[in-house]
XYZ file of C-alpha atoms in Angstrom:
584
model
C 204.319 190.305 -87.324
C 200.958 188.508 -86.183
C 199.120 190.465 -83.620
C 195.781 190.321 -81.842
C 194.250 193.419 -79.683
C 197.511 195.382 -79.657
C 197.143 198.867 -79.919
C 199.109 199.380 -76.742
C 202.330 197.860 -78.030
C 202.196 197.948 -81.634
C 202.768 202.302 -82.401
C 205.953 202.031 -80.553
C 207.224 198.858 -82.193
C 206.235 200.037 -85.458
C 207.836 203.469 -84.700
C 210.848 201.849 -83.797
C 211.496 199.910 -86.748
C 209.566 202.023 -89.604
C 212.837 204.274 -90.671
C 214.379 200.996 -91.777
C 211.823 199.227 -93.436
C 210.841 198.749 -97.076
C 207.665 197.119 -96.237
C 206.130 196.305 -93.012
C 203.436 193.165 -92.414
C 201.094 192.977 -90.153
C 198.678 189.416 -89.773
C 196.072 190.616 -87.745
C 194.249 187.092 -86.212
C 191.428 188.875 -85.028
C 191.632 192.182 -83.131
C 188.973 194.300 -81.986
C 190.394 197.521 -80.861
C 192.634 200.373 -82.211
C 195.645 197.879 -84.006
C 194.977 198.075 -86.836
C 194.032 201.741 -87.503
C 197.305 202.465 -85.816
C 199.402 200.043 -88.318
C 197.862 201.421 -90.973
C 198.690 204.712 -89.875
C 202.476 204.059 -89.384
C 202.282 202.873 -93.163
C 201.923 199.056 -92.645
C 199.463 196.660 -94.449
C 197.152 194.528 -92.212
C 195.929 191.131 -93.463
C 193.235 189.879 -91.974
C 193.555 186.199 -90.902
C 191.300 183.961 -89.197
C 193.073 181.561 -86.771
C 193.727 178.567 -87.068
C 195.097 177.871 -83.716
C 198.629 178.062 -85.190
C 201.058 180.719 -84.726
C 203.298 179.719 -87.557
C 200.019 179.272 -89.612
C 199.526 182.923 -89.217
C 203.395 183.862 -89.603
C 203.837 181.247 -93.070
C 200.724 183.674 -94.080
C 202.673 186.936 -93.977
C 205.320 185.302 -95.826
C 203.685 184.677 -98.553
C 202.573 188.497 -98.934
C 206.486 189.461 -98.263
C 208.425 190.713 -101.090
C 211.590 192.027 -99.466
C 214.744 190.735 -99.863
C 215.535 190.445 -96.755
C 212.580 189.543 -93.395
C 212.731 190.746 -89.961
C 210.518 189.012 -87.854
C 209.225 190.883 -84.341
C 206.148 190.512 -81.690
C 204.018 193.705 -81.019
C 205.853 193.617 -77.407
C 209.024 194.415 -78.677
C 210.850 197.230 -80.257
C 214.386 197.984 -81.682
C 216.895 199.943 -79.800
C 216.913 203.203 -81.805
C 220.856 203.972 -81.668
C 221.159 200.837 -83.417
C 218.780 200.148 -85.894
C 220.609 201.744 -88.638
C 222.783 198.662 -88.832
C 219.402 197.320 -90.498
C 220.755 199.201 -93.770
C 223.698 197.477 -94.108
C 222.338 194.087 -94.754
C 223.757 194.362 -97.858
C 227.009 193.689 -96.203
C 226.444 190.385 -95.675
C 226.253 188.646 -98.793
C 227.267 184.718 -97.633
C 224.568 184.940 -95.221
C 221.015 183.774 -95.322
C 220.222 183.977 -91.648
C 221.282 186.650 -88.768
C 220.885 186.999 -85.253
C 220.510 190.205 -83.124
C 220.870 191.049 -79.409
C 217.254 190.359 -76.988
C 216.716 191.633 -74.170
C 214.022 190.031 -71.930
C 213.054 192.570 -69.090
C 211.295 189.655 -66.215
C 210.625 192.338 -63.402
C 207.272 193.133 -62.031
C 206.147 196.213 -63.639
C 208.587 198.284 -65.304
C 211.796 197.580 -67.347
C 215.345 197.775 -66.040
C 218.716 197.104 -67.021
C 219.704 194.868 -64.080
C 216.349 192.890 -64.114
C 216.458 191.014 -67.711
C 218.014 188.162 -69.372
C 219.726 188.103 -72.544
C 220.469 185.821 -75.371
C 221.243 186.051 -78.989
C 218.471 184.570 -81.509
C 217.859 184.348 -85.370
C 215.525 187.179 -86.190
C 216.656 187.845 -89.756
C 216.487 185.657 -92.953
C 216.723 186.174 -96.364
C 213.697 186.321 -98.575
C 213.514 182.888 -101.062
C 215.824 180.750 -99.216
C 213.232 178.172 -98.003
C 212.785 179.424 -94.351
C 209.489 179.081 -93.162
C 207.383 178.613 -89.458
C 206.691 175.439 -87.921
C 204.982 175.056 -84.259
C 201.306 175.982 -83.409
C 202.791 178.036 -80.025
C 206.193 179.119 -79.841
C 206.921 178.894 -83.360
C 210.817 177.993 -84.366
C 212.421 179.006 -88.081
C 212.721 176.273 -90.101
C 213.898 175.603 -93.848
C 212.894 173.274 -96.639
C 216.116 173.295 -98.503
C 219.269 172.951 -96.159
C 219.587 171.697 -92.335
C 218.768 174.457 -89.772
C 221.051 173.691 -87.213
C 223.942 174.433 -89.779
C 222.373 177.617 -90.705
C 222.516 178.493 -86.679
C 225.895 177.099 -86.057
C 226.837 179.569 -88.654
C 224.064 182.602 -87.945
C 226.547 185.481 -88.099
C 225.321 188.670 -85.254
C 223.990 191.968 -86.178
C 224.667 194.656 -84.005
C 221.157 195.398 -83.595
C 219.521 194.746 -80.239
C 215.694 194.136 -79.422
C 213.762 194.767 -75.928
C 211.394 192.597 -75.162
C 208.680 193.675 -72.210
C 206.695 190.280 -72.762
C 207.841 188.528 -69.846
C 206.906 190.899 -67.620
C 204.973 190.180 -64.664
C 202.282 192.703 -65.426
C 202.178 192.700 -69.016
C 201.821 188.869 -69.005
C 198.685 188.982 -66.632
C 197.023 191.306 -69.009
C 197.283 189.152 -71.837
C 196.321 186.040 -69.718
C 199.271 184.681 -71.430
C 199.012 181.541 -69.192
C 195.837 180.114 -70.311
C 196.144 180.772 -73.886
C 199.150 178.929 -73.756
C 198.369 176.007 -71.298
C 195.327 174.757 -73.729
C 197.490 174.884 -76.655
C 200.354 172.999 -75.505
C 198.176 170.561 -74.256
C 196.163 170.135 -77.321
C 199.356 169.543 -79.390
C 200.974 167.248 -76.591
C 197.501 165.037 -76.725
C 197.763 165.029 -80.469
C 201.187 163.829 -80.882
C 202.290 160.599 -80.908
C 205.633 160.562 -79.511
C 205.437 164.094 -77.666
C 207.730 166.953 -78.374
C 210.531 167.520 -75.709
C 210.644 171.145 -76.373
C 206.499 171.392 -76.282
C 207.057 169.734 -72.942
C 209.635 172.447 -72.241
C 207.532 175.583 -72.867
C 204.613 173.762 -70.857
C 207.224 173.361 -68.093
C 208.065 176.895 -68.487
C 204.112 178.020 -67.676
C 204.116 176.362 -65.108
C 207.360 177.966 -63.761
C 206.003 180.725 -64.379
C 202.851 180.416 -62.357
C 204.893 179.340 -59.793
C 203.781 175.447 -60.073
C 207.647 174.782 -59.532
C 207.057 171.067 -58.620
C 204.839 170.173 -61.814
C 207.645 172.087 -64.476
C 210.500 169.882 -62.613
C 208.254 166.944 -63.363
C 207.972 167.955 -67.302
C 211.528 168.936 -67.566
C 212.922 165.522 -66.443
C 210.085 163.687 -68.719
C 211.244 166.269 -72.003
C 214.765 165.946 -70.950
C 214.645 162.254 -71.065
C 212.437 162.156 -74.028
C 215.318 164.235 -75.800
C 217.524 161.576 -74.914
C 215.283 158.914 -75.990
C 215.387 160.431 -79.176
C 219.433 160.827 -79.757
C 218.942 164.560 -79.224
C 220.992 166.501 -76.955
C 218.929 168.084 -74.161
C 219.076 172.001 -75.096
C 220.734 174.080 -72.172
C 217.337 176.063 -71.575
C 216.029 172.587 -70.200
C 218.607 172.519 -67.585
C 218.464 176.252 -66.410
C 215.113 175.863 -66.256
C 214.945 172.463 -63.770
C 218.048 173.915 -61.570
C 216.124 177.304 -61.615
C 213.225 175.436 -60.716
C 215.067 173.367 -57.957
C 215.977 175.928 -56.296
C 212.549 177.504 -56.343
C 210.962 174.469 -54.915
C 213.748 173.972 -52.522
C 214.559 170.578 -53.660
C 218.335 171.401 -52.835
C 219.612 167.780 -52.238
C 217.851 166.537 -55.700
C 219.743 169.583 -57.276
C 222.822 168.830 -56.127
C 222.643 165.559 -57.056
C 222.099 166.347 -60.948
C 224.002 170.227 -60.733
C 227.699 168.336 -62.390
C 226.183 166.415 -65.030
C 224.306 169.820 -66.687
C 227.646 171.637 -66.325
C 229.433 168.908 -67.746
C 227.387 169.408 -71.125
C 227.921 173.041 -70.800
C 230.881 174.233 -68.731
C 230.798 177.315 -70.318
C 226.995 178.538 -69.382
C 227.205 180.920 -66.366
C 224.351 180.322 -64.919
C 224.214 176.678 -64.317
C 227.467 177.329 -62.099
C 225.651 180.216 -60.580
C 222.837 177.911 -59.679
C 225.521 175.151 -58.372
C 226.597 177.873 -56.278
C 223.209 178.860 -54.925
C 222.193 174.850 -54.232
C 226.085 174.493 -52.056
C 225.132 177.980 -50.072
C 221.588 176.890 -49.342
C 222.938 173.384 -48.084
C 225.804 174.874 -45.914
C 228.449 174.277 -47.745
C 229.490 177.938 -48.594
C 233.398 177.284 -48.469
C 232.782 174.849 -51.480
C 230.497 177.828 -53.029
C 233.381 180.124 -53.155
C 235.203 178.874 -56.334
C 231.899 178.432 -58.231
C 231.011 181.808 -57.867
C 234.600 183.015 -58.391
C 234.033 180.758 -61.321
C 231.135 182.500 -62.611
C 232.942 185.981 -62.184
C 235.844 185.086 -64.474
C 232.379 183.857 -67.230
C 231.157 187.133 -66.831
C 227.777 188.064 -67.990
C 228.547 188.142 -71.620
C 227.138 184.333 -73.562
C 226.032 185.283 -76.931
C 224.630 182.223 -77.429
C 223.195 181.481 -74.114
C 219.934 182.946 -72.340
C 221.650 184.104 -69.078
C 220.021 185.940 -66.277
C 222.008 189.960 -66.233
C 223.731 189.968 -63.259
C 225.182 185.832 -62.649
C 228.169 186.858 -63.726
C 228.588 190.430 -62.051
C 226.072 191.577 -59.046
C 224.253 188.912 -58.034
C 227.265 186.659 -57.651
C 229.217 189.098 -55.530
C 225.702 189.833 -53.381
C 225.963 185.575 -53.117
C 229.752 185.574 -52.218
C 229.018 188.059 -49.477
C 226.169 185.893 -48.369
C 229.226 182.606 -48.420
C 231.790 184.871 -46.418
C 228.801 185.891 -43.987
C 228.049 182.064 -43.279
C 232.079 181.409 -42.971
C 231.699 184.143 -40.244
C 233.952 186.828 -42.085
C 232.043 190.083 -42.037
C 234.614 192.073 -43.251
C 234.516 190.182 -46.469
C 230.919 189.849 -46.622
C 230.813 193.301 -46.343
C 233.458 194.191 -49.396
C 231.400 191.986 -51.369
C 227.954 193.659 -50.499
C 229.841 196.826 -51.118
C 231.203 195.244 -55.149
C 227.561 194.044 -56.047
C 225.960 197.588 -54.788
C 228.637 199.314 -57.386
C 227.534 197.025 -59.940
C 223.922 197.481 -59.489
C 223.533 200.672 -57.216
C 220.064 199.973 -54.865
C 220.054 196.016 -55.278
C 217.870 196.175 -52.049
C 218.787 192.651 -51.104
C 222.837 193.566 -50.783
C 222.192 196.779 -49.168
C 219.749 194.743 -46.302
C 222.664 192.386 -45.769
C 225.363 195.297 -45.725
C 223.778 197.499 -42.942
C 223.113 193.793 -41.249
C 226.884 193.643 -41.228
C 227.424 196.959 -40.258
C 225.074 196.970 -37.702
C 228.001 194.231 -35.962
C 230.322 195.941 -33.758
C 233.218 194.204 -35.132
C 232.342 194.469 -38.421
C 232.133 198.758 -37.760
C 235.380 198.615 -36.189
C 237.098 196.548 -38.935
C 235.302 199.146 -41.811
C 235.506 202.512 -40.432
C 236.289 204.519 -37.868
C 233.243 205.443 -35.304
C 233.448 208.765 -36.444
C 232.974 208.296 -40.144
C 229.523 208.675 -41.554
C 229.834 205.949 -44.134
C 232.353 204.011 -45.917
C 230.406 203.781 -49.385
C 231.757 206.041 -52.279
C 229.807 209.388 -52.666
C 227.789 207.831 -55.926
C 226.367 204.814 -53.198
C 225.602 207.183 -50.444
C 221.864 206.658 -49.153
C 219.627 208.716 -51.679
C 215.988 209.827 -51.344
C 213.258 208.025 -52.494
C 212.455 208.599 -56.174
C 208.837 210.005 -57.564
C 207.562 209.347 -60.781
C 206.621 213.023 -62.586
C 204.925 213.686 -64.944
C 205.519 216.802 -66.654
C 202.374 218.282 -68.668
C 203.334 221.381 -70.591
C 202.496 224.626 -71.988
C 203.008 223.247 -70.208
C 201.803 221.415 -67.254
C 203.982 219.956 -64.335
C 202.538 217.225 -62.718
C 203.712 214.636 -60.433
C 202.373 211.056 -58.882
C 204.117 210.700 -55.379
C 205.004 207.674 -53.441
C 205.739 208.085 -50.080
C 209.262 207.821 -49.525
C 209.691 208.254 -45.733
C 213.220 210.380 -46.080
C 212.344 212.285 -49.461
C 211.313 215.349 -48.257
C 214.834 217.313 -49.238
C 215.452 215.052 -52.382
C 211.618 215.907 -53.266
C 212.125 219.772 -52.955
C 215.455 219.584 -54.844
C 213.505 217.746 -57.880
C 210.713 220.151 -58.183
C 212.680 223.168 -57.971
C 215.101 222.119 -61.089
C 211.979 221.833 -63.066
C 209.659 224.651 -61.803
C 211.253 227.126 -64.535
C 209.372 224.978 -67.112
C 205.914 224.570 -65.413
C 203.151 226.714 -66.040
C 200.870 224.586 -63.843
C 202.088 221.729 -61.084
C 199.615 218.726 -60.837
C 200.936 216.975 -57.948
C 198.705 213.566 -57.154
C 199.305 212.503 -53.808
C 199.469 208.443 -53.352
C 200.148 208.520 -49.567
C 202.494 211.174 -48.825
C 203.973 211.536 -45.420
C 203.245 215.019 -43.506
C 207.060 216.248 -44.487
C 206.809 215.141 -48.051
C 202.996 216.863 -48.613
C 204.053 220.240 -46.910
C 207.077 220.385 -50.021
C 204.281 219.529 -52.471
C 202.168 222.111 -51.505
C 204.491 224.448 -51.991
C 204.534 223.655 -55.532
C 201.397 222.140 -56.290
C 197.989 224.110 -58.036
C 196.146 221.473 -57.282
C 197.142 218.458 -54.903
C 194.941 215.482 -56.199
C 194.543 212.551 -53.423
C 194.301 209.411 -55.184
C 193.276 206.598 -54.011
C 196.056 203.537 -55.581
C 194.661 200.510 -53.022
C 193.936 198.605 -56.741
C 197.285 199.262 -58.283
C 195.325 202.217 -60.470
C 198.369 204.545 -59.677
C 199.722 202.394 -62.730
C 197.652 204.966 -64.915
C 198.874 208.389 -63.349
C 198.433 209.805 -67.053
C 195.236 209.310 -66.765
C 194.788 211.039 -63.803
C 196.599 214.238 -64.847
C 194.388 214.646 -68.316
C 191.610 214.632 -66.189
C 192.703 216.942 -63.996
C 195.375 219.528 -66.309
C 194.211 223.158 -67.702
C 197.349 223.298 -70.213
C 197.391 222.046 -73.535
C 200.471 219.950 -73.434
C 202.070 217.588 -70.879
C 205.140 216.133 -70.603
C 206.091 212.824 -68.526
C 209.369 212.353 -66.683
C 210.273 209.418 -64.366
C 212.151 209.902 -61.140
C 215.174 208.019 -62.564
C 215.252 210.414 -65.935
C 218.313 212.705 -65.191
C 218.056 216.465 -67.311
C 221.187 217.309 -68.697
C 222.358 221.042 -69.587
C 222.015 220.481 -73.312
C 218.488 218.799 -72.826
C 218.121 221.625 -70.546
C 218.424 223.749 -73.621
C 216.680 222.079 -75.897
C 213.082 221.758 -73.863
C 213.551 225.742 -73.730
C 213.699 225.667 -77.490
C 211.146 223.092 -77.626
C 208.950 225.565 -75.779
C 209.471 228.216 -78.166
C 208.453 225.875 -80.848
C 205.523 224.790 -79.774
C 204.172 228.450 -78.775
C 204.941 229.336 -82.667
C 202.747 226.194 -83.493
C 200.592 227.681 -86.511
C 197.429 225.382 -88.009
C 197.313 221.625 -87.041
C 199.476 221.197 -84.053
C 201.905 218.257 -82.895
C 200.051 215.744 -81.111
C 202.967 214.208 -79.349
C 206.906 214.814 -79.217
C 208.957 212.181 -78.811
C 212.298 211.879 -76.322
C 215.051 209.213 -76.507
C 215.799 207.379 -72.490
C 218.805 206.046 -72.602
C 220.151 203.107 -70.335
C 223.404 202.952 -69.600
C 225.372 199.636 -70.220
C 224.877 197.005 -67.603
C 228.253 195.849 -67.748
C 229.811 199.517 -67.871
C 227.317 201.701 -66.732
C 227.685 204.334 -69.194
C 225.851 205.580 -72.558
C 227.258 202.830 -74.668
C 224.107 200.943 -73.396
C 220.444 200.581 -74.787
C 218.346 203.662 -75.803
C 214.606 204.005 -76.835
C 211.796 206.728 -77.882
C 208.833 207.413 -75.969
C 206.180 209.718 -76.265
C 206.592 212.198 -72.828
C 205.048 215.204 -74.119
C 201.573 214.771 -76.077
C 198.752 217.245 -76.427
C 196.397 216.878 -73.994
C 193.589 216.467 -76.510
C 195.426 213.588 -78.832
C 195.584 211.383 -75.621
C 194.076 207.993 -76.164
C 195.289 205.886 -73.401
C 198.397 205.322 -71.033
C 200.848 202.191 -71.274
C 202.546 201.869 -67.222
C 205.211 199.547 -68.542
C 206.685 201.659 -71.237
C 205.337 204.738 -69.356
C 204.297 206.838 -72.260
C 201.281 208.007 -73.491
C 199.153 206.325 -76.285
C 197.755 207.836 -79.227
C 195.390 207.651 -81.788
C 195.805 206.082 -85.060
C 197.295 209.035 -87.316
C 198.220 211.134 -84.765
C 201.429 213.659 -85.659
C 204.888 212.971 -83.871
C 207.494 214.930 -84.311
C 210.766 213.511 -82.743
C 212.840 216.349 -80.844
C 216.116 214.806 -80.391
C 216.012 215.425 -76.532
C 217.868 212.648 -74.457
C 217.580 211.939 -71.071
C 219.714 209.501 -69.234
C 218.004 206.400 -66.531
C 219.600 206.301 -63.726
C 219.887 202.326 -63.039
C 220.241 203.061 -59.017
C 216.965 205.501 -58.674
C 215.322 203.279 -61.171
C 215.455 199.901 -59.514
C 214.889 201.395 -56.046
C 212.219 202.869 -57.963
C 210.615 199.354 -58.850
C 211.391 198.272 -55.418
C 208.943 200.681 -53.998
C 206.285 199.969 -57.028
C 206.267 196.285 -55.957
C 205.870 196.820 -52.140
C 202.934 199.146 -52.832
C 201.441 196.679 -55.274
């Protein structure tokens, strides 16, 4: 790993990864903060290294130290998925191999992570030790290797069940790092430098300015590195054309998109997402009979590309929430409406579908062709309406406490939450971000203290900080809205409290829980799961991270992992994020 000024990413990476590591590297380019007393402390070696303005200067540099037989390479914003980082032992399984790939997961949303807001690809994360694979690039750093070609070795990169969560590309997390800038002036540097320029430098420029929303200026270095690769006999890479349809689309060139859409598809009829962009561009120009089969197209392709990045969701939800848009331009409501209805059961909450299916319903012959007047709904039970969540925080021995968004019909759903965990709470914190007069009545009723605070700046993104301030107990413990309790968690915090009150001489400074997230595709457990630190000892607390939402601790600090597992549920959670973006 190379960091720089990480201490609020690097204990959980670390953590996640530490069971199944013989050695662990850290290149340290410069930090100033708590990173590397918190490597150190998780049994890794820092090596200082002054920078050279090269990332793959400062990866070649851990090499050299590695002894291994086998490297893992990983950023500070990313962590293993616990359930299945064991597979990391059986390496010695694959004795042919010299490279392997694992599973990422790229969360893009706003502010937090979630399951239907990510994209996925498969990429080359493992290599053996000795084999001549070293770093080349000065930003975005590729594998390369001195001794046989590298696009063989990918071609025949065998997978690892092992998948990685990446919270990079975040919209928040990005900002703080002022990823932008740092990565502007170095891709410019190396473009002045070169003399024939790089199509993929050009690419990852492109992709800044995507991301800064400068949609016209990365369409302009996406055609320049896409003909560039051609000028050079190399195929353009299918990133470069998801990124200039994406960014088509964005700019609402639609014409110039169409013009192009065939000839990227063409190249890769198999990529999902360039047909779910076709079908965007023929929708957006009116042509939403011609739109049908390319969605139905990207339905039978499915979500699933191993070896594609492809946005979650162009192959389930968001191309049923786009067919319902096509049958709602044809003028068939009913239709519309059934597809509204699939996309909602594939991502329960996706705000956008549920707008367009009450705009259906609000059509008298769309009610009279989906239920009878007297009916309530037609949605399954499991899609019915549902109160707006609250993030809680727990704090233990314990103190309850809770940040509260107003939620406009959450009274009831408010009440019920509280009371399932008031058997645990010694004390209720309850901070108050705008509460309507229902909603503050039920927290009263609960609530030692109610703490009005004041979340005009986005602070409410540090409610952990809030509650230590505030708290009497010596323990808290952190739940979000979306984290369902089930009976034998139930059972196992009421242990857990036992525990803790037989504590004798140094105490636990934090236990750890495992969230799991159900699988995308199926929705159930088979899915992702991580550890975070939800209950810590009020005195141990160092900091808060809002994207992870756990609390930060010293360097050396003792964690004891308690097994408990609580489930995300993927329809509180995203309406969750919906309401965290409004307010932000």
């Amino acid at each position: 790993m190379i960091v720089k000024d990480e201490e609020q990413w690097i204990g959980r990476c670390l953590a996640s990864i530490r069971p199944y590591a013989g050695e662990i590297i850290v290149v340290d380019t410069g930090s100033h903060d708590q990173t590397a007393g918190i490597v150190q402390s998780l049994g890794g070696r820092i090596l200082p290294f002054e920078w050279t303005g090269s990332f793959a200067d400062a990866r070649n540099f851990g090499l050299e130290h590695a002894t291994g037989e086998w490297i893992m390479w990983l950023d500070a914003d990313e962590e293993v998925d616990v359930q299945q980082a064991s597979h990391l032992l059986e390496l010695h399984q694959y004795k042919k191999s010299n490279l392997l790939a694992v599973e990422m997961i790229h969360f893009n949303g706003a502010l937090h992570p979630h399951p239907d807001e990510a994209y996925r690809m498969v990429h080359h994360r493992l290599f053996r030790n000795g084999k001549g694979f070293y770093f080349t690039g000065d930003i975005h750093e590729q594998l390369s290797n001195s001794r046989t070609d590298m696009v063989q070795e990918v071609e025949q990169c065998e997978i690892l069940p092992v998948t990685v969560l990446h919270y990079g590309y975040l919209e928040a997390v990005a900002d703080t790092k002022h990823k932008f800038s740092r990565n502007f002036s170095i891709l410019q540097k190396k473009l002045a430098e070169m003399h024939e320029p790089d199509p993929w430098l050009m690419y990852h420029l492109a992709s800044e300015y995507y991301r800064k929303k400068d949609y016209n200026t990365a369409i302009d270095q996406l055609n320049l590195a896409i003909r560039m690769a051609l000028a050079q006999g190399m195929l353009p890479p299918p990133l470069f054309y998801k990124l200039k349809y994406a960014s088509l689309l964005e700019a609402k060139q639609f014409e110039a998109a169409w013009s192009g859409i065939d000839k990227a598809i063409l190249l890769y009829p198999d990529y999902v997402d360039l047909h779910f962009y076709k079908g965007c561009i023929l929708l957006q120009l009116g042509k939403a009979e011609l739109a049908l089969p390319t969605f139905e197209e990207c339905l039978r392709l499915g979500d699933v590309h191993p070896h594609y990045m492809t946005l979650q969701g162009a192959g389930s939800f968001y191309t049923f929430y786009y067919l319902g848009l096509c049958y709602a331009q044809l003028k068939a409501p009913h239709k519309a409406s059934q597809m509204y209805v699939k996309a909602l059961e594939r991502s329960p909450h996706f705000s956008e579908a549920r707008q367009e299916l009450e705009r259906v319903r609000a059509s008298e012959h769309s009610i009279s062709c989906l239920v009878d007047s007297s009916s309530s709904a037609f949605l399954p039970d499991s899609m019915q309406p549902i109160a707006d969540p609250y993030p809680v925080v727990i704090a233990a021995r314990l103190t309850i406490g809770t940040m509260l968004i107003p939620g406009g019909n959450g009274p009831d759903r408010l009440d019920q939450w509280l009371k399932e965990w008031d058997a645990y709470a010694d004390e209720w914190l309850i901070v108050d971000c705008g509460l309507q007069r229902e909603e503050k009545a039920v927290a009263r009723r609960y609530a030692h203290q109610l703490v009005v605070y004041n979340n005009s700046n986005s602070e409410w993104a540090k409610p952990g900080i809030v509650l230590r301030e505030t708290a009497s107990c010596e323990y808290f413990l952190w739940l979000h809205p979306a984290d369902r309790l089930t009976p034998e968690a139930s059972q196992e915090l009421d242990a857990l409290r036992q525990w803790l009150d037989a504590q004798d001489g140094r105490k636990m400074d934090a236990i750890s829980f495992q969230l799991s997230w159900p699988n995308p595709e199926t929705d159930d457990s088979t899915g992702w799961t991580v550890t975070r630190n939800r209950l810590v000892r009020k005195a141990a607390i160092a900091d808060w991270n809002p994207q992870l939402e756990e609390f930060l601790l010293p360097p050396g600090a003792l964690v004891q992992e308690s097994g408990i597992r609580l489930q995300f549920d993927r329809g509180l959670g995203r309406k969750q994020l919906n309401t965290l973006s409004e307010s932000s």
